[in-house]
JSON list of C-alpha atoms in Angstrom, two decimals:
[
{"chain": "E", "resi": 1, "resn": "ARG", "atom": "CA", "xyz": [52.72, 122.81, -134.74]},
{"chain": "E", "resi": 2, "resn": "ILE", "atom": "CA", "xyz": [50.93, 125.89, -133.56]},
{"chain": "E", "resi": 3, "resn": "LEU", "atom": "CA", "xyz": [48.80, 126.00, -136.72]},
{"chain": "E", "resi": 4, "resn": "ALA", "atom": "CA", "xyz": [47.87, 122.36, -136.28]},
{"chain": "E", "resi": 5, "resn": "VAL", "atom": "CA", "xyz": [46.81, 122.91, -132.64]},
{"chain": "E", "resi": 6, "resn": "GLU", "atom": "CA", "xyz": [44.76, 126.01, -133.67]},
{"chain": "E", "resi": 7, "resn": "ARG", "atom": "CA", "xyz": [43.11, 124.08, -136.47]},
{"chain": "E", "resi": 8, "resn": "TYR", "atom": "CA", "xyz": [42.07, 121.28, -134.13]},
{"chain": "E", "resi": 9, "resn": "GLN", "atom": "CA", "xyz": [40.72, 123.77, -131.59]},
{"chain": "E", "resi": 10, "resn": "ASP", "atom": "CA", "xyz": [38.59, 125.51, -134.22]},
{"chain": "E", "resi": 11, "resn": "LEU", "atom": "CA", "xyz": [35.09, 124.05, -133.89]},
{"chain": "E", "resi": 12, "resn": "SER", "atom": "CA", "xyz": [33.59, 126.05, -136.79]},
{"chain": "E", "resi": 13, "resn": "HIS", "atom": "CA", "xyz": [34.20, 123.21, -139.21]},
{"chain": "E", "resi": 14, "resn": "SER", "atom": "CA", "xyz": [33.82, 120.29, -136.79]},
{"chain": "E", "resi": 15, "resn": "ALA", "atom": "CA", "xyz": [32.19, 116.99, -137.77]},
{"chain": "E", "resi": 16, "resn": "LEU", "atom": "CA", "xyz": [28.96, 118.03, -136.00]},
{"chain": "E", "resi": 17, "resn": "GLU", "atom": "CA", "xyz": [28.82, 121.38, -137.79]},
{"chain": "E", "resi": 18, "resn": "CYS", "atom": "CA", "xyz": [29.39, 119.64, -141.13]},
{"chain": "E", "resi": 19, "resn": "LEU", "atom": "CA", "xyz": [26.69, 117.05, -140.37]},
{"chain": "E", "resi": 20, "resn": "ARG", "atom": "CA", "xyz": [24.30, 119.83, -139.28]},
{"chain": "E", "resi": 21, "resn": "GLU", "atom": "CA", "xyz": [24.90, 121.69, -142.55]},
{"chain": "E", "resi": 22, "resn": "LEU", "atom": "CA", "xyz": [24.36, 118.52, -144.60]},
{"chain": "E", "resi": 23, "resn": "CYS", "atom": "CA", "xyz": [21.09, 117.76, -142.83]},
{"chain": "E", "resi": 24, "resn": "GLU", "atom": "CA", "xyz": [19.79, 121.25, -143.35]},
{"chain": "E", "resi": 25, "resn": "ARG", "atom": "CA", "xyz": [20.43, 120.94, -147.14]},
{"chain": "E", "resi": 26, "resn": "LEU", "atom": "CA", "xyz": [19.12, 117.40, -147.51]},
{"chain": "E", "resi": 27, "resn": "PRO", "atom": "CA", "xyz": [16.03, 117.24, -149.75]},
{"chain": "E", "resi": 28, "resn": "PRO", "atom": "CA", "xyz": [13.18, 114.88, -148.96]},
{"chain": "E", "resi": 29, "resn": "GLY", "atom": "CA", "xyz": [13.67, 111.45, -150.52]},
{"chain": "E", "resi": 30, "resn": "LEU", "atom": "CA", "xyz": [17.49, 111.52, -150.22]},
{"chain": "E", "resi": 31, "resn": "ASP", "atom": "CA", "xyz": [19.31, 109.45, -147.57]},
{"chain": "E", "resi": 32, "resn": "VAL", "atom": "CA", "xyz": [22.93, 109.72, -146.56]},
{"chain": "E", "resi": 33, "resn": "THR", "atom": "CA", "xyz": [24.30, 106.20, -145.93]},
{"chain": "E", "resi": 34, "resn": "SER", "atom": "CA", "xyz": [27.92, 107.04, -145.19]},
{"chain": "E", "resi": 35, "resn": "PHE", "atom": "CA", "xyz": [29.65, 110.08, -143.61]},
{"chain": "E", "resi": 36, "resn": "VAL", "atom": "CA", "xyz": [33.48, 110.20, -143.43]},
{"chain": "E", "resi": 37, "resn": "TYR", "atom": "CA", "xyz": [34.96, 113.36, -141.90]},
{"chain": "E", "resi": 38, "resn": "ALA", "atom": "CA", "xyz": [38.67, 114.37, -142.13]},
{"chain": "E", "resi": 39, "resn": "LYS", "atom": "CA", "xyz": [39.33, 117.46, -139.95]},
{"chain": "E", "resi": 40, "resn": "GLY", "atom": "CA", "xyz": [40.54, 120.40, -142.00]},
{"chain": "E", "resi": 41, "resn": "GLN", "atom": "CA", "xyz": [40.40, 118.44, -145.25]},
{"chain": "E", "resi": 42, "resn": "ASP", "atom": "CA", "xyz": [37.11, 117.04, -146.49]},
{"chain": "E", "resi": 43, "resn": "VAL", "atom": "CA", "xyz": [33.90, 115.18, -145.92]},
{"chain": "E", "resi": 44, "resn": "LYS", "atom": "CA", "xyz": [33.00, 112.17, -148.08]},
{"chain": "E", "resi": 45, "resn": "ILE", "atom": "CA", "xyz": [29.41, 111.09, -148.15]},
{"chain": "E", "resi": 46, "resn": "SER", "atom": "CA", "xyz": [27.53, 108.33, -149.92]},
{"chain": "E", "resi": 47, "resn": "GLY", "atom": "CA", "xyz": [23.80, 108.14, -150.27]},
{"chain": "E", "resi": 48, "resn": "GLU", "atom": "CA", "xyz": [20.76, 107.03, -152.16]},
{"chain": "E", "resi": 49, "resn": "ALA", "atom": "CA", "xyz": [17.75, 108.76, -153.67]},
{"chain": "E", "resi": 50, "resn": "GLY", "atom": "CA", "xyz": [14.61, 107.80, -155.49]},
{"chain": "E", "resi": 51, "resn": "ALA", "atom": "CA", "xyz": [15.45, 110.11, -158.42]},
{"chain": "E", "resi": 52, "resn": "VAL", "atom": "CA", "xyz": [18.57, 111.60, -159.99]},
{"chain": "E", "resi": 53, "resn": "SER", "atom": "CA", "xyz": [17.03, 115.07, -159.79]},
{"chain": "E", "resi": 54, "resn": "ASP", "atom": "CA", "xyz": [17.05, 114.79, -155.94]},
{"chain": "E", "resi": 55, "resn": "ILE", "atom": "CA", "xyz": [20.82, 114.16, -156.11]},
{"chain": "E", "resi": 56, "resn": "TYR", "atom": "CA", "xyz": [21.48, 117.21, -158.32]},
{"chain": "E", "resi": 57, "resn": "ALA", "atom": "CA", "xyz": [19.25, 119.40, -156.10]},
{"chain": "E", "resi": 58, "resn": "PHE", "atom": "CA", "xyz": [21.31, 118.31, -153.10]},
{"chain": "E", "resi": 59, "resn": "ARG", "atom": "CA", "xyz": [24.58, 119.11, -154.87]},
{"chain": "E", "resi": 60, "resn": "SER", "atom": "CA", "xyz": [23.25, 122.55, -155.76]},
{"chain": "E", "resi": 61, "resn": "ARG", "atom": "CA", "xyz": [22.32, 123.16, -152.11]},
{"chain": "E", "resi": 62, "resn": "LEU", "atom": "CA", "xyz": [25.81, 122.09, -151.00]},
{"chain": "E", "resi": 63, "resn": "ASP", "atom": "CA", "xyz": [27.41, 124.55, -153.45]},
{"chain": "E", "resi": 64, "resn": "GLU", "atom": "CA", "xyz": [25.35, 127.35, -151.84]},
{"chain": "E", "resi": 65, "resn": "SER", "atom": "CA", "xyz": [26.79, 126.56, -148.38]},
{"chain": "E", "resi": 66, "resn": "LYS", "atom": "CA", "xyz": [29.18, 129.07, -146.84]},
{"chain": "E", "resi": 67, "resn": "LEU", "atom": "CA", "xyz": [30.62, 126.27, -144.63]},
{"chain": "E", "resi": 68, "resn": "PHE", "atom": "CA", "xyz": [32.03, 124.20, -147.50]},
{"chain": "E", "resi": 69, "resn": "VAL", "atom": "CA", "xyz": [34.59, 125.27, -150.13]},
{"chain": "E", "resi": 70, "resn": "SER", "atom": "CA", "xyz": [33.40, 123.00, -152.97]},
{"chain": "E", "resi": 71, "resn": "SER", "atom": "CA", "xyz": [31.72, 119.69, -153.67]},
{"chain": "E", "resi": 72, "resn": "THR", "atom": "CA", "xyz": [32.29, 117.07, -156.32]},
{"chain": "E", "resi": 73, "resn": "LEU", "atom": "CA", "xyz": [29.51, 114.66, -157.23]},
{"chain": "E", "resi": 74, "resn": "SER", "atom": "CA", "xyz": [30.72, 111.29, -158.56]},
{"chain": "E", "resi": 75, "resn": "ASP", "atom": "CA", "xyz": [29.61, 107.73, -159.28]},
{"chain": "E", "resi": 76, "resn": "VAL", "atom": "CA", "xyz": [25.85, 108.32, -159.76]},
{"chain": "E", "resi": 77, "resn": "ARG", "atom": "CA", "xyz": [24.43, 104.94, -160.63]},
{"chain": "E", "resi": 78, "resn": "LEU", "atom": "CA", "xyz": [21.23, 102.86, -160.42]},
{"chain": "E", "resi": 79, "resn": "ASP", "atom": "CA", "xyz": [20.98, 99.98, -158.04]},
{"chain": "E", "resi": 80, "resn": "PRO", "atom": "CA", "xyz": [18.55, 97.79, -160.10]},
{"chain": "E", "resi": 81, "resn": "LYS", "atom": "CA", "xyz": [17.75, 95.47, -157.19]},
{"chain": "E", "resi": 82, "resn": "ARG", "atom": "CA", "xyz": [16.44, 98.30, -155.04]},
{"chain": "E", "resi": 83, "resn": "GLY", "atom": "CA", "xyz": [15.50, 100.78, -157.73]},
{"chain": "E", "resi": 84, "resn": "LYS", "atom": "CA", "xyz": [17.51, 103.51, -156.02]},
{"chain": "E", "resi": 85, "resn": "GLN", "atom": "CA", "xyz": [20.02, 105.97, -157.42]},
{"chain": "E", "resi": 86, "resn": "LEU", "atom": "CA", "xyz": [23.36, 105.74, -155.52]},
{"chain": "E", "resi": 87, "resn": "PHE", "atom": "CA", "xyz": [25.90, 108.53, -155.37]},
{"chain": "E", "resi": 88, "resn": "ASN", "atom": "CA", "xyz": [29.14, 109.80, -153.74]},
{"chain": "E", "resi": 89, "resn": "VAL", "atom": "CA", "xyz": [30.04, 113.40, -152.93]},
{"chain": "E", "resi": 90, "resn": "ASP", "atom": "CA", "xyz": [33.47, 114.74, -151.86]},
{"chain": "E", "resi": 91, "resn": "ILE", "atom": "CA", "xyz": [33.15, 118.06, -150.01]},
{"chain": "E", "resi": 92, "resn": "LYS", "atom": "CA", "xyz": [36.26, 120.19, -149.48]},
{"chain": "E", "resi": 93, "resn": "LEU", "atom": "CA", "xyz": [36.65, 122.09, -146.22]},
{"chain": "E", "resi": 94, "resn": "PRO", "atom": "CA", "xyz": [38.56, 125.33, -145.62]},
{"chain": "E", "resi": 95, "resn": "GLY", "atom": "CA", "xyz": [42.21, 124.59, -144.93]},
{"chain": "E", "resi": 96, "resn": "GLY", "atom": "CA", "xyz": [42.13, 121.45, -147.07]},
{"chain": "E", "resi": 97, "resn": "GLU", "atom": "CA", "xyz": [44.25, 120.86, -150.15]},
{"chain": "E", "resi": 98, "resn": "PRO", "atom": "CA", "xyz": [42.71, 122.23, -153.41]}
]
């Protein structure tokens, strides 16, 4: 219980800190459309971009972050109606399961 309380009091990996880090690493032309935060576990984001290269640049920037443990890019696909590339990223936080 003590570890759980300490983890919830630790603001170094709060939702706001994670969102700040994401925004700093966001390249122009890429928009995050969904942000789901699980304290001490992970952050799941969905987004859209005009080009696939923007998505891979974003993933590379996330991997350079000292705040996140790792990131997994999945489900990159084209939305033909809007002409946008859609994607999902799962970002592991310290203290989360491997």
